[in-house]
C-alpha cells in the first residue's frame, strides 16, 4: 500500500489529494517534455483565458514554456491529465467533476494528482419560466416528467448535474436534453417548449447569454433557489464541494440563491520533472496574482 501524504512543491507544501489513496503502482520517473502542456477549455472561455495568462506569466517571469491547449471542459481535462499516454500534465477541473470521478472510478490513478492552486468559483444557475412550479431543489427532486436543458454532454455543466444527481436521488428522474440553451431559454414559456428549465454554470460576476436574457425579461423568468443543504460532501481539504451564495445580479430585485464550486488547477506529478514541478510551485507561490485573481 502506497501511503498518501502531503506533497511538497519547492518551498511550499501543496495539499495532495490524499483522499485518493490507492494501491496503484507508482510509475517510473517520466521523461518530461521540454515544455508543459496545460489543458484549459473552449477558446475564448474563462478557463482558456486563464490558461493564456499562465502561459504569458510563466514565460515572462520564469522562462517556463507552457502550451495552452484547448479542450471541451473539465471532464476532458481530467481524462487527459489522468491518461499516462497523454502529454497533458496540468489541467483546469471543477471540484465537483473531480469528486464525481472519485466517487465513481476505481481507486489508483487519481492519487497521481496534486492541487496547484484554485482558480475561483463557478456557480450553478437553473432558469425556469414564469408559470413553472419549480421554486427550489426540493421541487426539482419531486418533479414529474421534468426536462432540463444543458448545452452539451461533454461540458462541465453536464457533470455538475451528474454529481448533483448522484447525491440527490430525485434528480435521476429528470430527463436531460442537450442543445442551444439560449434558444431553449427563450422557449421556456411556450406551450410546446422542449424543456422545462435550463442549467448553466459560470463565474459569479459573469453573465452567460442565458442568464443575461432571463435578467432582461424578469417578469417572464425566475431562478430556481439552490441551497446545497443536502449536498454536504467535502473535498480532500475539508471544504464542501458546494457552498451556498446569494448573488446580487444586475437589475434583479432580489438576490439569486445558488451554489458555487471551486475551479482547480491540478498537476499530474508523474508527468513533470522535478525541475518543472519546482517551477510550477514558484508560479503558484510568487506570481499567482498576475495569473488569476479569484473572486
XYZ file of C-alpha atoms in Angstrom:
295
model
C 0.000 0.000 0.000
C 1.394 3.331 -1.033
C 0.850 5.883 1.720
C -0.671 9.160 0.534
C 0.899 12.230 2.155
C 1.075 15.963 1.790
C 3.174 16.641 -1.301
C 5.701 19.469 -1.487
C 6.350 21.742 -4.399
C 9.654 23.578 -3.676
C 9.317 25.769 -0.635
C 5.558 25.228 -0.346
C 3.626 22.252 0.893
C 0.894 21.723 -1.635
C -2.033 19.693 -0.435
C -2.053 16.369 -2.237
C -5.260 14.611 -2.987
C -4.750 12.327 -0.013
C -8.323 11.136 -0.101
C -7.488 9.250 -3.252
C -5.170 6.747 -1.563
C -4.958 3.532 -3.537
C -2.660 0.667 -4.297
C -1.606 1.738 -7.786
C 1.987 1.067 -8.761
C 3.945 4.314 -8.865
C 5.212 4.833 -12.417
C 8.844 5.427 -13.160
C 10.132 9.000 -13.316
C 8.940 10.259 -16.710
C 10.992 11.745 -19.469
C 9.147 15.065 -19.267
C 8.688 17.124 -22.439
C 10.670 20.331 -22.747
C 7.510 22.364 -22.206
C 4.417 21.897 -20.063
C 1.053 21.233 -21.688
C -1.987 22.737 -19.948
C -5.463 21.539 -20.909
C -7.702 24.554 -20.340
C -11.052 24.955 -22.070
C -13.023 26.281 -25.014
C -11.146 29.053 -26.885
C -12.319 32.419 -25.595
C -13.844 30.949 -22.432
C -12.844 31.594 -18.824
C -10.531 28.598 -18.481
C -8.921 29.272 -21.862
C -8.221 32.885 -20.919
C -6.736 31.796 -17.579
C -4.520 29.363 -19.482
C -3.362 32.183 -21.746
C -2.364 34.234 -18.696
C -0.489 31.281 -17.196
C 1.387 30.857 -20.471
C 2.337 34.535 -20.558
C 3.362 34.867 -16.898
C 5.249 31.555 -16.835
C 7.399 32.669 -19.752
C 7.903 36.308 -18.734
C 8.647 35.632 -15.054
C 10.219 32.172 -15.079
C 11.260 31.433 -18.634
C 8.950 28.411 -18.421
C 7.298 27.295 -21.660
C 3.618 26.371 -21.262
C 1.340 25.346 -24.103
C -2.297 26.382 -23.573
C -4.241 23.586 -25.238
C -7.976 23.879 -25.971
C -10.414 21.292 -24.624
C -14.112 20.546 -24.217
C -14.016 21.333 -20.492
C -13.412 19.809 -17.066
C -14.166 16.187 -17.881
C -11.998 16.249 -20.986
C -9.225 17.922 -18.990
C -9.352 15.352 -16.190
C -9.304 12.415 -18.587
C -6.260 13.759 -20.387
C -4.489 14.583 -17.129
C -5.000 11.044 -15.792
C -4.121 9.335 -19.090
C -0.425 8.485 -18.887
C -0.309 8.297 -22.694
C -1.458 11.932 -22.971
C 1.160 14.713 -22.795
C -1.158 16.914 -20.677
C 0.442 17.497 -17.258
C -1.607 20.476 -15.992
C -5.372 20.953 -16.229
C -8.290 23.023 -15.007
C -11.009 20.910 -13.376
C -14.154 21.833 -11.448
C -14.092 20.325 -7.958
C -17.443 18.578 -8.395
C -16.240 16.932 -11.610
C -13.183 15.668 -9.743
C -15.311 14.494 -6.816
C -17.719 12.699 -9.159
C -14.767 10.892 -10.708
C -13.520 9.958 -7.255
C -16.940 8.578 -6.298
C -17.424 6.508 -9.443
C -13.970 5.474 -10.698
C -11.698 2.735 -9.451
C -9.077 3.863 -6.975
C -5.496 4.168 -8.069
C -4.539 6.580 -10.808
C -6.199 9.640 -9.240
C -3.619 9.619 -6.456
C -1.149 10.864 -9.071
C -2.756 14.303 -8.810
C -1.656 17.356 -6.866
C -3.515 20.583 -6.268
C -1.504 23.555 -7.504
C -3.978 26.396 -6.855
C -7.657 27.253 -7.025
C -8.883 29.438 -9.857
C -12.045 30.917 -8.413
C -15.622 29.728 -8.218
C -18.210 28.600 -10.721
C -21.894 28.989 -9.797
C -24.961 26.999 -10.853
C -27.928 28.773 -12.452
C -31.184 26.980 -13.255
C -33.713 29.121 -15.125
C -37.436 28.355 -15.439
C -40.418 30.111 -16.981
C -42.820 32.326 -15.079
C -45.536 29.654 -14.846
C -43.222 26.955 -13.518
C -43.989 25.448 -10.138
C -40.318 24.690 -9.579
C -39.025 27.035 -6.889
C -36.139 25.175 -5.246
C -34.108 21.965 -5.325
C -36.785 20.048 -3.383
C -39.272 20.846 -6.149
C -36.731 19.598 -8.692
C -36.464 16.282 -6.861
C -40.218 15.830 -6.712
C -40.983 16.973 -10.265
C -42.665 14.537 -12.659
C -41.702 14.276 -16.325
C -39.293 17.192 -15.902
C -36.905 18.099 -18.737
C -33.695 20.067 -18.232
C -31.743 21.783 -20.997
C -27.926 21.585 -20.900
C -25.606 22.756 -23.661
C -23.509 19.616 -24.143
C -22.982 16.148 -22.710
C -19.227 16.844 -22.648
C -19.493 20.065 -20.653
C -18.672 20.696 -17.017
C -22.344 21.681 -16.681
C -23.405 18.146 -17.538
C -21.034 16.670 -14.991
C -22.120 19.142 -12.343
C -25.642 17.857 -12.872
C -24.391 14.243 -12.804
C -22.684 14.888 -9.489
C -25.772 16.584 -8.048
C -27.884 13.639 -9.251
C -25.518 11.195 -7.579
C -26.218 12.887 -4.229
C -29.894 13.833 -4.716
C -31.683 10.702 -5.890
C -34.784 12.539 -7.078
C -32.785 14.311 -9.774
C -32.216 10.982 -11.518
C -35.804 11.207 -12.766
C -35.061 14.388 -14.708
C -34.635 13.965 -18.456
C -31.694 15.953 -19.803
C -31.968 17.487 -23.260
C -28.819 18.804 -24.941
C -28.857 21.756 -27.296
C -28.598 25.517 -27.764
C -29.568 26.620 -24.258
C -30.146 30.270 -25.212
C -32.771 29.177 -27.729
C -34.215 26.791 -25.174
C -34.385 29.617 -22.607
C -36.342 31.799 -24.998
C -38.877 28.984 -25.472
C -39.454 28.179 -21.791
C -42.809 29.962 -21.681
C -44.099 28.387 -24.899
C -46.725 25.655 -24.687
C -44.619 23.483 -26.985
C -41.298 24.094 -25.209
C -38.996 21.083 -25.369
C -37.581 21.666 -21.855
C -38.923 22.938 -18.529
C -35.709 24.605 -17.323
C -32.203 25.425 -18.497
C -28.994 24.987 -16.496
C -25.719 26.821 -16.917
C -22.557 27.168 -14.802
C -20.159 30.102 -14.790
C -18.239 32.544 -12.615
C -20.333 34.692 -10.232
C -19.667 38.004 -11.946
C -20.041 36.707 -15.466
C -23.307 36.820 -17.370
C -23.939 33.911 -19.690
C -26.268 34.601 -22.601
C -28.987 32.580 -20.848
C -28.693 34.432 -17.538
C -28.494 37.817 -19.248
C -31.640 37.051 -21.249
C -33.526 35.971 -18.111
C -32.439 39.129 -16.264
C -33.557 41.261 -19.192
C -37.000 39.650 -19.041
C -37.506 39.220 -15.302
C -41.284 39.173 -15.471
C -41.085 36.049 -17.632
C -38.369 34.034 -15.871
C -37.134 33.024 -12.438
C -34.048 31.357 -10.985
C -34.506 28.152 -9.008
C -33.307 28.561 -5.407
C -30.392 26.229 -4.658
C -29.161 25.889 -1.069
C -26.844 22.874 -1.249
C -28.143 21.796 2.172
C -28.419 18.207 1.006
C -25.079 18.247 -0.809
C -22.766 18.051 2.200
C -19.881 16.024 0.753
C -16.480 17.575 1.441
C -13.332 17.883 -0.634
C -9.966 16.476 0.491
C -9.215 19.703 2.405
C -12.467 19.634 4.380
C -14.330 22.271 2.378
C -17.723 21.301 0.985
C -17.899 20.575 -2.715
C -20.538 23.312 -2.984
C -21.040 26.383 -0.881
C -24.242 28.458 -0.896
C -24.116 32.013 -2.178
C -26.552 34.872 -2.539
C -25.640 36.715 -5.701
C -26.785 40.237 -6.443
C -27.403 40.136 -10.179
C -27.518 43.262 -12.381
C -31.018 44.684 -12.454
C -32.506 41.929 -10.304
C -34.812 42.952 -7.480
C -33.767 40.006 -5.308
C -30.529 38.085 -4.880
C -30.192 34.737 -6.608
C -29.732 31.868 -4.154
C -27.338 29.404 -5.689
C -24.427 27.038 -5.048
C -20.859 27.521 -6.222
C -17.924 25.164 -6.741
C -14.189 25.819 -6.920
C -12.227 25.513 -10.119
C -8.863 23.833 -9.562
C -5.508 23.830 -11.301
C -4.249 20.250 -10.988
C -0.937 18.637 -11.903
C -0.093 15.020 -12.620
C 3.118 14.731 -10.632
C 4.293 11.721 -12.646
C 4.242 13.677 -15.897
C 6.511 16.502 -14.708
C 10.210 16.512 -13.997
C 11.349 17.720 -10.579
C 12.591 20.957 -12.147
C 9.206 21.534 -13.785
C 7.359 20.850 -10.537
C 9.584 23.359 -8.777
C 8.829 25.958 -11.445
C 5.085 25.336 -11.239
C 5.333 25.740 -7.472
C 7.183 29.025 -7.911
C 4.496 30.213 -10.304
C 1.784 29.481 -7.715
C 3.798 30.853 -4.781
C 5.045 34.131 -6.163
C 3.231 35.035 -9.373
C -0.334 33.813 -8.980
C -1.879 37.263 -8.594
C -0.501 38.083 -12.033
C -2.153 34.991 -13.408
C -5.569 34.750 -11.858
C -7.436 36.972 -9.435
C -10.004 34.844 -7.619
C -13.325 36.415 -6.736
